[in-house]
PDB file of C-alpha atoms and ligand atoms in Angstrom:
ATOM      1  CA  MET Q 220       0.000   0.000   0.000  1.00 42.00           C
ATOM      2  CA  ARG Q 221       2.747   2.388   1.022  1.00 48.00           C
ATOM      3  CA  ASN Q 222       4.743   1.497  -2.058  1.00 51.00           C
ATOM      4  CA  ALA Q 223       1.730   2.087  -4.240  1.00 49.00           C
ATOM      5  CA  GLN Q 224       1.323   5.533  -2.678  1.00 48.00           C
ATOM      6  CA  LYS Q 225       5.006   6.261  -3.245  1.00 49.00           C
ATOM      7  CA  GLU Q 226       4.804   5.224  -6.882  1.00 48.00           C
ATOM      8  CA  LYS Q 227       1.785   7.471  -7.344  1.00 49.00           C
ATOM      9  CA  ASN Q 228       3.777  10.481  -6.187  1.00 54.00           C
ATOM     10  CA  ILE Q 229       6.720   9.869  -8.473  1.00 56.00           C
ATOM     11  CA  VAL Q 230       6.701  12.153 -11.489  1.00 51.00           C
ATOM     12  CA  PRO Q 231       8.224  10.425 -14.536  1.00 53.00           C
ATOM     13  CA  SER Q 232      11.635  12.003 -15.218  1.00 53.00           C
ATOM     14  CA  ASN Q 233      10.669  12.838 -18.801  1.00 54.00           C
ATOM     15  CA  LEU Q 234       7.923  15.093 -17.483  1.00 53.00           C
ATOM     16  CA  ILE Q 235      10.208  17.132 -15.229  1.00 53.00           C
ATOM     17  CA  TYR Q 236      11.322  20.300 -16.975  1.00 52.00           C
ATOM     18  CA  GLN Q 237      15.099  20.296 -17.072  1.00 54.00           C
ATOM     19  CA  PRO Q 238      16.481  23.422 -18.697  1.00 55.00           C
ATOM     20  CA  LYS Q 239      19.591  22.785 -20.756  1.00 66.00           C
ATOM     21  CA  ILE Q 240      22.049  25.141 -19.184  1.00 76.00           C
ATOM     22  CA  PRO Q 241      25.818  24.917 -19.637  1.00 84.00           C
ATOM     23  CA  THR Q 242      28.393  24.552 -16.943  1.00 88.00           C
ATOM     24  CA  VAL Q 243      30.465  27.720 -16.853  1.00 90.00           C
ATOM     25  CA  LEU Q 244      34.156  27.355 -15.994  1.00 94.00           C
ATOM     26  CA  ALA Q 245      36.378  30.395 -15.370  1.00 95.00           C
ATOM     27  CA  VAL Q 246      40.134  29.854 -15.805  1.00 96.00           C
ATOM     28  CA  SER Q 247      42.072  32.147 -13.498  1.00 96.00           C
ATOM     29  CA  GLY Q 248      45.334  32.024 -11.552  1.00 94.00           C
ATOM     30  CA  GLY Q 249      46.438  35.382 -10.253  1.00 88.00           C
ATOM     31  CA  LYS Q 250      49.868  35.625 -11.842  1.00 90.00           C
ATOM     32  CA  GLY Q 251      50.431  36.459 -15.502  1.00 93.00           C
ATOM     33  CA  GLY Q 252      51.908  33.928 -17.903  1.00 95.00           C
ATOM     34  CA  VAL Q 253      51.039  30.773 -15.948  1.00 97.00           C
ATOM     35  CA  GLY Q 254      49.159  29.174 -18.856  1.00 97.00           C
ATOM     36  CA  LYS Q 255      45.545  30.319 -18.458  1.00 97.00           C
ATOM     37  CA  THR Q 256      44.925  31.037 -22.141  1.00 97.00           C
ATOM     38  CA  LEU Q 257      46.587  27.859 -23.408  1.00 97.00           C
ATOM     39  CA  THR Q 258      44.707  25.803 -20.844  1.00 98.00           C
ATOM     40  CA  THR Q 259      41.392  27.391 -21.910  1.00 98.00           C
ATOM     41  CA  ALA Q 260      42.026  26.751 -25.603  1.00 98.00           C
ATOM     42  CA  ASN Q 261      43.253  23.169 -25.239  1.00 98.00           C
ATOM     43  CA  LEU Q 262      40.651  22.269 -22.615  1.00 97.00           C
ATOM     44  CA  GLY Q 263      37.986  23.552 -24.995  1.00 97.00           C
ATOM     45  CA  LEU Q 264      39.237  21.279 -27.755  1.00 97.00           C
ATOM     46  CA  CYS Q 265      39.360  18.267 -25.408  1.00 96.00           C
ATOM     47  CA  MET Q 266      35.810  18.949 -24.219  1.00 95.00           C
ATOM     48  CA  ALA Q 267      34.606  19.267 -27.830  1.00 96.00           C
ATOM     49  CA  ARG Q 268      36.257  15.950 -28.665  1.00 95.00           C
ATOM     50  CA  MET Q 269      34.392  14.401 -25.764  1.00 93.00           C
ATOM     51  CA  GLY Q 270      31.214  15.383 -27.566  1.00 93.00           C
ATOM     52  CA  MET Q 271      30.432  18.537 -25.637  1.00 93.00           C
ATOM     53  CA  ARG Q 272      29.140  21.638 -27.347  1.00 94.00           C
ATOM     54  CA  THR Q 273      31.793  24.060 -26.197  1.00 95.00           C
ATOM     55  CA  LEU Q 274      31.952  27.844 -26.065  1.00 95.00           C
ATOM     56  CA  LEU Q 275      35.154  29.714 -25.183  1.00 97.00           C
ATOM     57  CA  ILE Q 276      35.033  33.344 -24.066  1.00 95.00           C
ATOM     58  CA  ASP Q 277      38.086  35.583 -24.090  1.00 95.00           C
ATOM     59  CA  GLY Q 278      37.578  37.617 -20.925  1.00 91.00           C
ATOM     60  CA  ASP Q 279      40.914  39.398 -21.195  1.00 87.00           C
ATOM     61  CA  PHE Q 280      39.691  42.753 -22.556  1.00 82.00           C
ATOM     62  CA  GLY Q 281      42.456  44.808 -24.104  1.00 76.00           C
ATOM     63  CA  LEU Q 282      45.105  42.054 -24.008  1.00 81.00           C
ATOM     64  CA  ALA Q 283      43.162  39.256 -25.633  1.00 83.00           C
ATOM     65  CA  ASN Q 284      45.051  36.422 -27.280  1.00 91.00           C
ATOM     66  CA  LEU Q 285      42.793  33.382 -27.278  1.00 95.00           C
ATOM     67  CA  ASP Q 286      42.154  34.083 -30.964  1.00 94.00           C
ATOM     68  CA  VAL Q 287      45.908  34.064 -31.632  1.00 94.00           C
ATOM     69  CA  VAL Q 288      46.349  30.686 -29.936  1.00 95.00           C
ATOM     70  CA  LEU Q 289      43.410  29.288 -31.935  1.00 96.00           C
ATOM     71  CA  ASN Q 290      44.567  30.920 -35.170  1.00 94.00           C
ATOM     72  CA  LEU Q 291      41.381  32.921 -35.643  1.00 95.00           C
ATOM     73  CA  ARG Q 292      41.122  36.399 -37.124  1.00 94.00           C
ATOM     74  CA  PRO Q 293      38.140  38.129 -35.560  1.00 94.00           C
ATOM     75  CA  GLN Q 294      36.435  40.978 -37.354  1.00 94.00           C
ATOM     76  CA  PHE Q 295      34.335  41.919 -34.329  1.00 93.00           C
ATOM     77  CA  THR Q 296      34.985  41.445 -30.631  1.00 92.00           C
ATOM     78  CA  LEU Q 297      33.364  41.728 -27.209  1.00 90.00           C
ATOM     79  CA  ASP Q 298      34.225  45.435 -27.306  1.00 88.00           C
ATOM     80  CA  ASP Q 299      31.661  45.864 -30.095  1.00 90.00           C
ATOM     81  CA  VAL Q 300      29.064  44.049 -27.991  1.00 90.00           C
ATOM     82  CA  LEU Q 301      29.783  46.121 -24.904  1.00 87.00           C
ATOM     83  CA  CYS Q 302      29.505  49.321 -26.922  1.00 86.00           C
ATOM     84  CA  GLY Q 303      26.096  48.142 -28.122  1.00 88.00           C
ATOM     85  CA  GLU Q 304      27.202  47.917 -31.758  1.00 91.00           C
ATOM     86  CA  ARG Q 305      26.808  44.132 -32.128  1.00 92.00           C
ATOM     87  CA  HIS Q 306      24.933  41.288 -30.461  1.00 91.00           C
ATOM     88  CA  LEU Q 307      26.995  38.496 -28.946  1.00 90.00           C
ATOM     89  CA  LYS Q 308      25.555  36.080 -31.505  1.00 90.00           C
ATOM     90  CA  ASP Q 309      27.054  38.155 -34.347  1.00 92.00           C
ATOM     91  CA  ILE Q 310      30.633  37.940 -33.150  1.00 95.00           C
ATOM     92  CA  ILE Q 311      30.920  34.212 -32.337  1.00 96.00           C
ATOM     93  CA  MET Q 312      33.536  32.420 -34.418  1.00 97.00           C
ATOM     94  CA  THR Q 313      34.034  28.716 -35.090  1.00 97.00           C
ATOM     95  CA  GLY Q 314      37.366  27.038 -34.419  1.00 96.00           C
ATOM     96  CA  ALA Q 315      38.796  23.531 -34.761  1.00 95.00           C
ATOM     97  CA  GLU Q 316      36.573  20.632 -33.604  1.00 95.00           C
ATOM     98  CA  GLY Q 317      33.588  22.962 -34.036  1.00 96.00           C
ATOM     99  CA  ILE Q 318      34.332  24.898 -30.852  1.00 97.00           C
ATOM    100  CA  ARG Q 319      32.718  28.308 -30.747  1.00 97.00           C
ATOM    101  CA  VAL Q 320      34.732  31.308 -29.622  1.00 97.00           C
ATOM    102  CA  ILE Q 321      33.823  34.800 -28.417  1.00 95.00           C
ATOM    103  CA  PRO Q 322      36.924  36.905 -29.076  1.00 95.00           C
ATOM    104  CA  SER Q 323      38.057  40.049 -27.299  1.00 91.00           C
ATOM    105  CA  SER Q 324      40.212  42.844 -28.597  1.00 82.00           C
ATOM    106  CA  SER Q 325      43.891  43.438 -28.155  1.00 76.00           C
ATOM    107  CA  GLY Q 326      45.615  46.786 -28.176  1.00 71.00           C
ATOM    108  CA  VAL Q 327      42.348  48.727 -28.157  1.00 67.00           C
ATOM    109  CA  MET Q 328      40.191  49.099 -25.150  1.00 64.00           C
ATOM    110  CA  LYS Q 329      36.914  50.830 -25.820  1.00 64.00           C
ATOM    111  CA  VAL Q 330      35.623  49.458 -22.500  1.00 62.00           C
ATOM    112  CA  PRO Q 331      38.308  49.316 -19.790  1.00 67.00           C
ATOM    113  CA  GLU Q 332      36.033  48.223 -16.969  1.00 76.00           C
ATOM    114  CA  LEU Q 333      32.494  46.907 -17.180  1.00 81.00           C
ATOM    115  CA  ASP Q 334      29.812  49.054 -15.619  1.00 83.00           C
ATOM    116  CA  LYS Q 335      26.738  47.508 -13.977  1.00 82.00           C
ATOM    117  CA  LEU Q 336      24.566  47.710 -17.077  1.00 84.00           C
ATOM    118  CA  GLN Q 337      27.230  46.130 -19.261  1.00 83.00           C
ATOM    119  CA  LYS Q 338      27.688  43.315 -16.742  1.00 83.00           C
ATOM    120  CA  LEU Q 339      23.994  42.491 -16.766  1.00 83.00           C
ATOM    121  CA  MET Q 340      23.669  42.916 -20.520  1.00 84.00           C
ATOM    122  CA  LEU Q 341      26.571  40.516 -21.071  1.00 85.00           C
ATOM    123  CA  LEU Q 342      25.144  37.937 -18.656  1.00 83.00           C
ATOM    124  CA  ASP Q 343      21.826  38.250 -20.456  1.00 83.00           C
ATOM    125  CA  GLN Q 344      23.354  37.701 -23.874  1.00 87.00           C
ATOM    126  CA  ILE Q 345      25.513  34.805 -22.677  1.00 85.00           C
ATOM    127  CA  GLU Q 346      22.448  33.225 -21.107  1.00 82.00           C
ATOM    128  CA  SER Q 347      20.554  33.590 -24.372  1.00 84.00           C
ATOM    129  CA  LEU Q 348      23.046  31.032 -25.750  1.00 85.00           C
ATOM    130  CA  ASP Q 349      22.400  28.571 -22.917  1.00 78.00           C
ATOM    131  CA  GLU Q 350      20.531  25.968 -24.913  1.00 82.00           C
ATOM    132  CA  GLU Q 351      23.305  25.811 -27.507  1.00 89.00           C
ATOM    133  CA  PHE Q 352      26.156  24.760 -25.214  1.00 92.00           C
ATOM    134  CA  ASP Q 353      27.082  22.123 -22.665  1.00 91.00           C
ATOM    135  CA  VAL Q 354      30.144  23.911 -21.382  1.00 93.00           C
ATOM    136  CA  VAL Q 355      31.406  27.499 -21.436  1.00 93.00           C
ATOM    137  CA  ILE Q 356      35.052  28.189 -20.581  1.00 95.00           C
ATOM    138  CA  ILE Q 357      36.157  31.741 -19.812  1.00 95.00           C
ATOM    139  CA  ASP Q 358      39.802  32.813 -20.118  1.00 96.00           C
ATOM    140  CA  THR Q 359      40.302  35.526 -17.503  1.00 94.00           C
ATOM    141  CA  PRO Q 360      43.092  38.103 -17.298  1.00 92.00           C
ATOM    142  CA  ALA Q 361      45.876  37.985 -14.717  1.00 93.00           C
ATOM    143  CA  GLY Q 362      45.178  39.577 -11.346  1.00 90.00           C
ATOM    144  CA  VAL Q 363      41.994  40.014  -9.362  1.00 86.00           C
ATOM    145  CA  SER Q 364      40.521  43.072 -11.059  1.00 86.00           C
ATOM    146  CA  LYS Q 365      36.789  43.735 -11.011  1.00 85.00           C
ATOM    147  CA  ASN Q 366      36.535  42.124 -14.431  1.00 84.00           C
ATOM    148  CA  VAL Q 367      38.129  38.932 -13.068  1.00 88.00           C
ATOM    149  CA  GLN Q 368      35.695  39.010 -10.154  1.00 88.00           C
ATOM    150  CA  TYR Q 369      32.842  39.435 -12.600  1.00 86.00           C
ATOM    151  CA  TRP Q 370      33.858  36.416 -14.673  1.00 87.00           C
ATOM    152  CA  THR Q 371      34.534  34.189 -11.688  1.00 89.00           C
ATOM    153  CA  SER Q 372      31.277  35.113  -9.998  1.00 85.00           C
ATOM    154  CA  SER Q 373      29.392  34.361 -13.218  1.00 84.00           C
ATOM    155  CA  SER Q 374      30.853  30.850 -13.284  1.00 87.00           C
ATOM    156  CA  SER Q 375      29.909  27.620 -11.642  1.00 86.00           C
ATOM    157  CA  GLU Q 376      33.538  26.502 -11.230  1.00 91.00           C
ATOM    158  CA  VAL Q 377      36.686  28.567 -10.855  1.00 94.00           C
ATOM    159  CA  ILE Q 378      39.789  26.773 -12.112  1.00 96.00           C
ATOM    160  CA  MET Q 379      43.080  28.193 -10.826  1.00 97.00           C
ATOM    161  CA  VAL Q 380      46.234  27.549 -12.853  1.00 98.00           C
ATOM    162  CA  VAL Q 381      49.461  27.588 -10.852  1.00 98.00           C
ATOM    163  CA  THR Q 382      53.112  26.871 -11.658  1.00 98.00           C
ATOM    164  CA  PRO Q 383      55.945  25.804  -9.319  1.00 98.00           C
ATOM    165  CA  GLU Q 384      57.396  29.338  -9.155  1.00 97.00           C
ATOM    166  CA  PRO Q 385      57.054  30.736  -5.620  1.00 96.00           C
ATOM    167  CA  THR Q 386      55.575  33.941  -7.073  1.00 96.00           C
ATOM    168  CA  SER Q 387      52.854  31.946  -8.812  1.00 97.00           C
ATOM    169  CA  LEU Q 388      52.074  30.014  -5.634  1.00 97.00           C
ATOM    170  CA  ALA Q 389      51.846  33.223  -3.612  1.00 96.00           C
ATOM    171  CA  ASP Q 390      49.648  34.913  -6.241  1.00 96.00           C
ATOM    172  CA  CYS Q 391      47.413  31.869  -6.550  1.00 97.00           C
ATOM    173  CA  TYR Q 392      46.805  31.754  -2.796  1.00 97.00           C
ATOM    174  CA  ALA Q 393      46.266  35.542  -2.645  1.00 96.00           C
ATOM    175  CA  SER Q 394      43.768  35.333  -5.514  1.00 95.00           C
ATOM    176  CA  ILE Q 395      41.827  32.524  -3.861  1.00 96.00           C
ATOM    177  CA  LYS Q 396      41.715  34.654  -0.728  1.00 96.00           C
ATOM    178  CA  ILE Q 397      40.469  37.781  -2.492  1.00 93.00           C
ATOM    179  CA  LEU Q 398      38.063  36.013  -4.851  1.00 92.00           C
ATOM    180  CA  SER Q 399      36.549  33.949  -2.041  1.00 92.00           C
ATOM    181  CA  GLN Q 400      36.009  37.100  -0.005  1.00 90.00           C
ATOM    182  CA  MET Q 401      34.660  39.205  -2.856  1.00 87.00           C
ATOM    183  CA  THR Q 402      32.537  36.617  -4.635  1.00 83.00           C
ATOM    184  CA  ALA Q 403      31.635  34.203  -1.817  1.00 82.00           C
ATOM    185  CA  GLU Q 404      33.088  31.301  -3.819  1.00 86.00           C
ATOM    186  CA  LYS Q 405      34.039  28.559  -1.365  1.00 90.00           C
ATOM    187  CA  THR Q 406      35.367  25.880  -3.705  1.00 94.00           C
ATOM    188  CA  PHE Q 407      38.135  26.215  -6.259  1.00 96.00           C
ATOM    189  CA  LYS Q 408      39.691  23.717  -8.680  1.00 96.00           C
ATOM    190  CA  LEU Q 409      43.426  23.567  -9.264  1.00 98.00           C
ATOM    191  CA  ILE Q 410      45.567  22.718 -12.292  1.00 98.00           C
ATOM    192  CA  VAL Q 411      49.318  22.630 -11.742  1.00 98.00           C
ATOM    193  CA  ASN Q 412      51.143  23.660 -14.906  1.00 98.00           C
ATOM    194  CA  MET Q 413      54.784  23.431 -16.065  1.00 98.00           C
ATOM    195  CA  VAL Q 414      55.838  20.817 -13.501  1.00 98.00           C
ATOM    196  CA  ARG Q 415      58.283  17.916 -13.828  1.00 97.00           C
ATOM    197  CA  ASN Q 416      55.958  15.193 -12.619  1.00 97.00           C
ATOM    198  CA  ASP Q 417      52.975  14.112 -10.586  1.00 97.00           C
ATOM    199  CA  ILE Q 418      54.891  14.240  -7.287  1.00 98.00           C
ATOM    200  CA  GLU Q 419      55.887  17.887  -7.738  1.00 98.00           C
ATOM    201  CA  ALA Q 420      52.320  18.766  -8.782  1.00 98.00           C
ATOM    202  CA  LYS Q 421      50.763  17.032  -5.755  1.00 98.00           C
ATOM    203  CA  LYS Q 422      53.142  18.854  -3.369  1.00 98.00           C
ATOM    204  CA  ILE Q 423      52.052  22.198  -4.799  1.00 98.00           C
ATOM    205  CA  TYR Q 424      48.425  21.207  -4.569  1.00 98.00           C
ATOM    206  CA  GLU Q 425      48.831  20.088  -0.928  1.00 98.00           C
ATOM    207  CA  LYS Q 426      50.394  23.435  -0.017  1.00 98.00           C
ATOM    208  CA  ILE Q 427      47.642  25.560  -1.563  1.00 98.00           C
ATOM    209  CA  SER Q 428      44.889  23.272  -0.407  1.00 98.00           C
ATOM    210  CA  SER Q 429      46.004  23.121   3.226  1.00 98.00           C
ATOM    211  CA  LEU Q 430      46.602  26.901   3.455  1.00 97.00           C
ATOM    212  CA  SER Q 431      43.207  27.637   1.890  1.00 98.00           C
ATOM    213  CA  ASP Q 432      41.491  25.167   4.163  1.00 97.00           C
ATOM    214  CA  GLU Q 433      43.159  26.383   7.359  1.00 97.00           C
ATOM    215  CA  TYR Q 434      43.114  30.152   6.857  1.00 97.00           C
ATOM    216  CA  LEU Q 435      40.269  30.773   4.405  1.00 96.00           C
ATOM    217  CA  GLN Q 436      37.900  27.849   4.990  1.00 96.00           C
ATOM    218  CA  VAL Q 437      37.975  27.329   1.253  1.00 97.00           C
ATOM    219  CA  ARG Q 438      38.132  23.894  -0.393  1.00 96.00           C
ATOM    220  CA  VAL Q 439      40.532  23.357  -3.271  1.00 97.00           C
ATOM    221  CA  ASP Q 440      40.026  20.273  -5.497  1.00 95.00           C
ATOM    222  CA  TYR Q 441      42.863  18.843  -7.550  1.00 96.00           C
ATOM    223  CA  LEU Q 442      42.146  18.483 -11.266  1.00 96.00           C
ATOM    224  CA  GLY Q 443      45.572  17.329 -12.426  1.00 97.00           C
ATOM    225  CA  TYR Q 444      48.827  18.615 -13.882  1.00 98.00           C
ATOM    226  CA  ILE Q 445      50.371  19.621 -17.195  1.00 98.00           C
ATOM    227  CA  PRO Q 446      54.099  18.870 -17.467  1.00 98.00           C
ATOM    228  CA  PHE Q 447      56.577  21.449 -18.710  1.00 98.00           C
ATOM    229  CA  ASP Q 448      56.768  20.481 -22.357  1.00 98.00           C
ATOM    230  CA  GLU Q 449      58.673  22.039 -25.289  1.00 98.00           C
ATOM    231  CA  SER Q 450      55.864  21.059 -27.644  1.00 97.00           C
ATOM    232  CA  VAL Q 451      53.637  23.580 -25.851  1.00 98.00           C
ATOM    233  CA  ARG Q 452      56.014  26.379 -26.838  1.00 97.00           C
ATOM    234  CA  ASN Q 453      56.324  25.050 -30.383  1.00 97.00           C
ATOM    235  CA  SER Q 454      52.536  24.898 -30.694  1.00 96.00           C
ATOM    236  CA  VAL Q 455      52.283  28.569 -29.667  1.00 95.00           C
ATOM    237  CA  ARG Q 456      54.764  29.517 -32.391  1.00 94.00           C
ATOM    238  CA  GLU Q 457      52.855  27.422 -34.917  1.00 94.00           C
ATOM    239  CA  ARG Q 458      49.498  28.830 -33.748  1.00 93.00           C
ATOM    240  CA  VAL Q 459      47.956  25.385 -33.436  1.00 95.00           C
ATOM    241  CA  PRO Q 460      46.815  24.227 -29.978  1.00 97.00           C
ATOM    242  CA  TYR Q 461      49.064  21.452 -28.665  1.00 97.00           C
ATOM    243  CA  VAL Q 462      46.306  18.857 -28.228  1.00 97.00           C
ATOM    244  CA  GLN Q 463      45.802  19.171 -31.979  1.00 96.00           C
ATOM    245  CA  LYS Q 464      49.364  19.548 -33.189  1.00 97.00           C
ATOM    246  CA  TYR Q 465      51.077  17.276 -30.666  1.00 98.00           C
ATOM    247  CA  PRO Q 466      48.352  14.899 -29.451  1.00 97.00           C
ATOM    248  CA  PHE Q 467      50.872  12.423 -28.016  1.00 97.00           C
ATOM    249  CA  SER Q 468      52.915  14.979 -26.067  1.00 98.00           C
ATOM    250  CA  SER Q 469      52.979  14.772 -22.271  1.00 98.00           C
ATOM    251  CA  ALA Q 470      51.129  18.103 -22.067  1.00 98.00           C
ATOM    252  CA  SER Q 471      48.290  16.758 -24.232  1.00 98.00           C
ATOM    253  CA  GLN Q 472      48.089  13.626 -22.115  1.00 98.00           C
ATOM    254  CA  GLY Q 473      47.917  15.776 -18.960  1.00 98.00           C
ATOM    255  CA  LEU Q 474      45.160  17.916 -20.369  1.00 97.00           C
ATOM    256  CA  ARG Q 475      43.092  14.942 -21.520  1.00 97.00           C
ATOM    257  CA  ASP Q 476      43.281  13.528 -17.977  1.00 96.00           C
ATOM    258  CA  ILE Q 477      42.204  16.922 -16.603  1.00 97.00           C
ATOM    259  CA  SER Q 478      39.228  17.087 -19.000  1.00 95.00           C
ATOM    260  CA  ARG Q 479      38.054  13.640 -17.901  1.00 93.00           C
ATOM    261  CA  GLN Q 480      38.510  14.696 -14.297  1.00 93.00           C
ATOM    262  CA  ILE Q 481      36.376  17.818 -14.821  1.00 92.00           C
ATOM    263  CA  VAL Q 482      33.594  15.763 -16.337  1.00 88.00           C
ATOM    264  CA  THR Q 483      33.650  12.991 -13.742  1.00 85.00           C
ATOM    265  CA  GLN Q 484      34.338  15.122 -10.673  1.00 76.00           C
ATOM    266  CA  GLY Q 485      32.603  18.302 -11.705  1.00 64.00           C
ATOM    267  CA  THR Q 486      29.212  19.674 -12.436  1.00 57.00           C
ATOM    268  CA  VAL Q 487      29.166  19.433 -16.218  1.00 55.00           C
ATOM    269  CA  GLY Q 488      25.649  18.447 -17.132  1.00 48.00           C
ATOM    270  CA  GLN Q 489      24.326  19.081 -13.637  1.00 49.00           C
ATOM    271  CA  LEU Q 490      22.345  21.956 -12.245  1.00 41.00           C
ATOM    272  CA  LYS Q 491      24.805  23.541  -9.813  1.00 45.00           C
ATOM    273  CA  GLY Q 492      26.027  26.027 -12.396  1.00 47.00           C
ATOM    274  CA  THR Q 493      22.516  26.931 -13.321  1.00 46.00           C
ATOM    275  CA  MET Q 494      21.420  27.697  -9.829  1.00 41.00           C
ATOM    276  CA  GLN Q 495      24.479  29.811  -9.096  1.00 49.00           C
ATOM    277  CA  PHE Q 496      24.228  31.716 -12.329  1.00 54.00           C
ATOM    278  CA  PHE Q 497      20.532  32.293 -11.823  1.00 46.00           C
ATOM    279  CA  TRP Q 498      20.897  33.269  -8.185  1.00 46.00           C
ATOM    280  CA  ARG Q 499      23.656  35.739  -8.899  1.00 52.00           C
ATOM    281  CA  LYS Q 500      21.697  37.267 -11.685  1.00 49.00           C
ATOM    282  CA  MET Q 501      18.638  37.637  -9.484  1.00 45.00           C
ATOM    283  CA  VAL Q 502      20.661  39.230  -6.711  1.00 44.00           C
ATOM    284  CA  SER Q 503      22.444  41.587  -9.070  1.00 51.00           C
ATOM    285  CA  ALA Q 504      19.168  42.635 -10.642  1.00 45.00           C
ATOM    286  CA  HIS Q 505      17.756  43.658  -7.273  1.00 42.00           C
ATOM    287  CA  THR Q 506      20.901  45.023  -5.690  1.00 40.00           C
ATOM    288  CA  PRO Q 507      23.159  46.053  -8.574  1.00 41.00           C
ATOM    289  CA  ASP Q 508      26.014  46.958  -6.217  1.00 44.00           C
ATOM    290  CA  ILE Q 509      26.677  43.277  -5.547  1.00 39.00           C
ATOM    291  CA  LEU Q 510      28.160  42.816  -8.973  1.00 41.00           C
ATOM    292  CA  SER Q 511      30.323  45.903  -8.715  1.00 41.00           C
ATOM    293  CA  TYR Q 512      32.069  44.749  -5.513  1.00 36.00           C
ATOM    294  CA  LYS Q 513      32.508  48.247  -4.194  1.00 32.00           C
TER     295      LYS Q 513
HETATM  296  N1  ATP F 740      53.047  23.220 -19.966  1.00 61.48           N
HETATM  297  C1  ATP F 740      53.841  24.127 -20.513  1.00 61.48           C
HETATM  298  N2  ATP F 740      55.112  23.810 -20.909  1.00 61.48           N
HETATM  299  C2  ATP F 740      55.922  24.737 -21.446  1.00 61.48           C
HETATM  300  N3  ATP F 740      55.583  26.022 -21.619  1.00 61.48           N
HETATM  301  C3  ATP F 740      54.353  26.406 -21.277  1.00 61.48           C
HETATM  302  C4  ATP F 740      53.418  25.485 -20.688  1.00 61.48           C
HETATM  303  N4  ATP F 740      52.267  26.170 -20.428  1.00 61.48           N
HETATM  304  C5  ATP F 740      52.472  27.439 -20.817  1.00 61.48           C
HETATM  305  N5  ATP F 740      53.712  27.590 -21.334  1.00 61.48           N
HETATM  306  C6  ATP F 740      54.328  28.829 -21.840  1.00 61.48           C
HETATM  307  O1  ATP F 740      53.769  29.921 -21.125  1.00 61.48           O
HETATM  308  C7  ATP F 740      53.382  30.948 -22.033  1.00 61.48           C
HETATM  309  C8  ATP F 740      52.209  31.698 -21.460  1.00 61.48           C
HETATM  310  O2  ATP F 740      51.035  30.928 -21.562  1.00 61.48           O
HETATM  311  P1  ATP F 740      49.593  31.629 -21.592  1.00 61.48           P
HETATM  312  O3  ATP F 740      49.556  32.697 -22.587  1.00 61.48           O
HETATM  313  O4  ATP F 740      48.584  30.551 -21.685  1.00 61.48           O
HETATM  314  O5  ATP F 740      49.596  32.264 -20.117  1.00 61.48           O
HETATM  315  P2  ATP F 740      48.500  33.217 -19.469  1.00 61.48           P
HETATM  316  O6  ATP F 740      48.402  32.824 -18.050  1.00 61.48           O
HETATM  317  O7  ATP F 740      47.272  33.208 -20.269  1.00 61.48           O
HETATM  318  O8  ATP F 740      49.217  34.634 -19.595  1.00 61.48           O
HETATM  319  P3  ATP F 740      48.541  36.087 -19.356  1.00 61.48           P
HETATM  320  O9  ATP F 740      48.455  36.259 -17.879  1.00 61.48           O
HETATM  321  O10 ATP F 740      49.521  37.026 -19.980  1.00 61.48           O
HETATM  322  O11 ATP F 740      47.205  36.086 -20.014  1.00 61.48           O
HETATM  323  C9  ATP F 740      53.086  30.213 -23.339  1.00 61.48           C
HETATM  324  O12 ATP F 740      53.289  31.061 -24.441  1.00 61.48           O
HETATM  325  C10 ATP F 740      54.036  29.063 -23.329  1.00 61.48           C
HETATM  326  O13 ATP F 740      55.252  29.437 -23.939  1.00 61.48           O
HETATM  327 MG1   MG F 741      46.187  34.807 -21.134  1.00 61.48          MG
END
């Protein structure tokens, strides 16, 4: 009898409305030159190869170079969208493996810092693409500027890229501290780049994870490592992402492992990203100051 009652109350899963909303990953790191852009580009290609409809956004206004790494030549950029001259849909480009890319500009900066209206307008336009993508990966600039805070707070996962240099470690920890305070993010993911091996990577992870746990009450999850690899540098010169040009290199292997880790460990395909994105948008709509972090 009880079971019959239970069965009666169960709504068939095909009748539950499940909006198709992408998981949004922001790639950050604090220090410049640690490999954020290359990680974004190559991760995007790996995700696309895993069958995911992938969108990459170059969030580095003014010093954009995701298009360079992917060998694209954009005619229009996010600057044109922010100035109200184009819609986001008009500037999206298509790269290898069918990945879609929203480029930014380099050398010109019509919009140095996003104002509240631009932030909401951009979120709106990105969300209008929701149904078209499974995963969105945002390449953020170095530092913890307001634009970085904007991108990380618009994401469901923040991936920090760190290298073994003490300056990178210090900047990574400082960024986690500031971003967790400013955006209320309490979980970060970590990729260790340019290391010799797994042991070195794990040591770096342990350091950042234990400091973040003890002093910031922030959890840091390990996604994996990318070895220092000459083929990465060659691929930059050749303007072909290394997972494409050197698929058997150690860096490509590392990145494939990381992609699998993101899918198995993360929220791709789940609703966490949705809720966060939605919640933040709601809050910002009612109290616009929240997104300006003043
Ligand atoms: N695994 C690696 N092995 C060897 N060299 C690497 C590796 N990863 C990155 N590099 C080198 O680091 C350089 C900087 O990488 P990238 O442009 O991705 O960094 P970034 O963090 O985006 O920099 P910025 O802060 O300026 O945006 C690359 O041009 C490449 O030469
Ligand atoms: Mg970069």
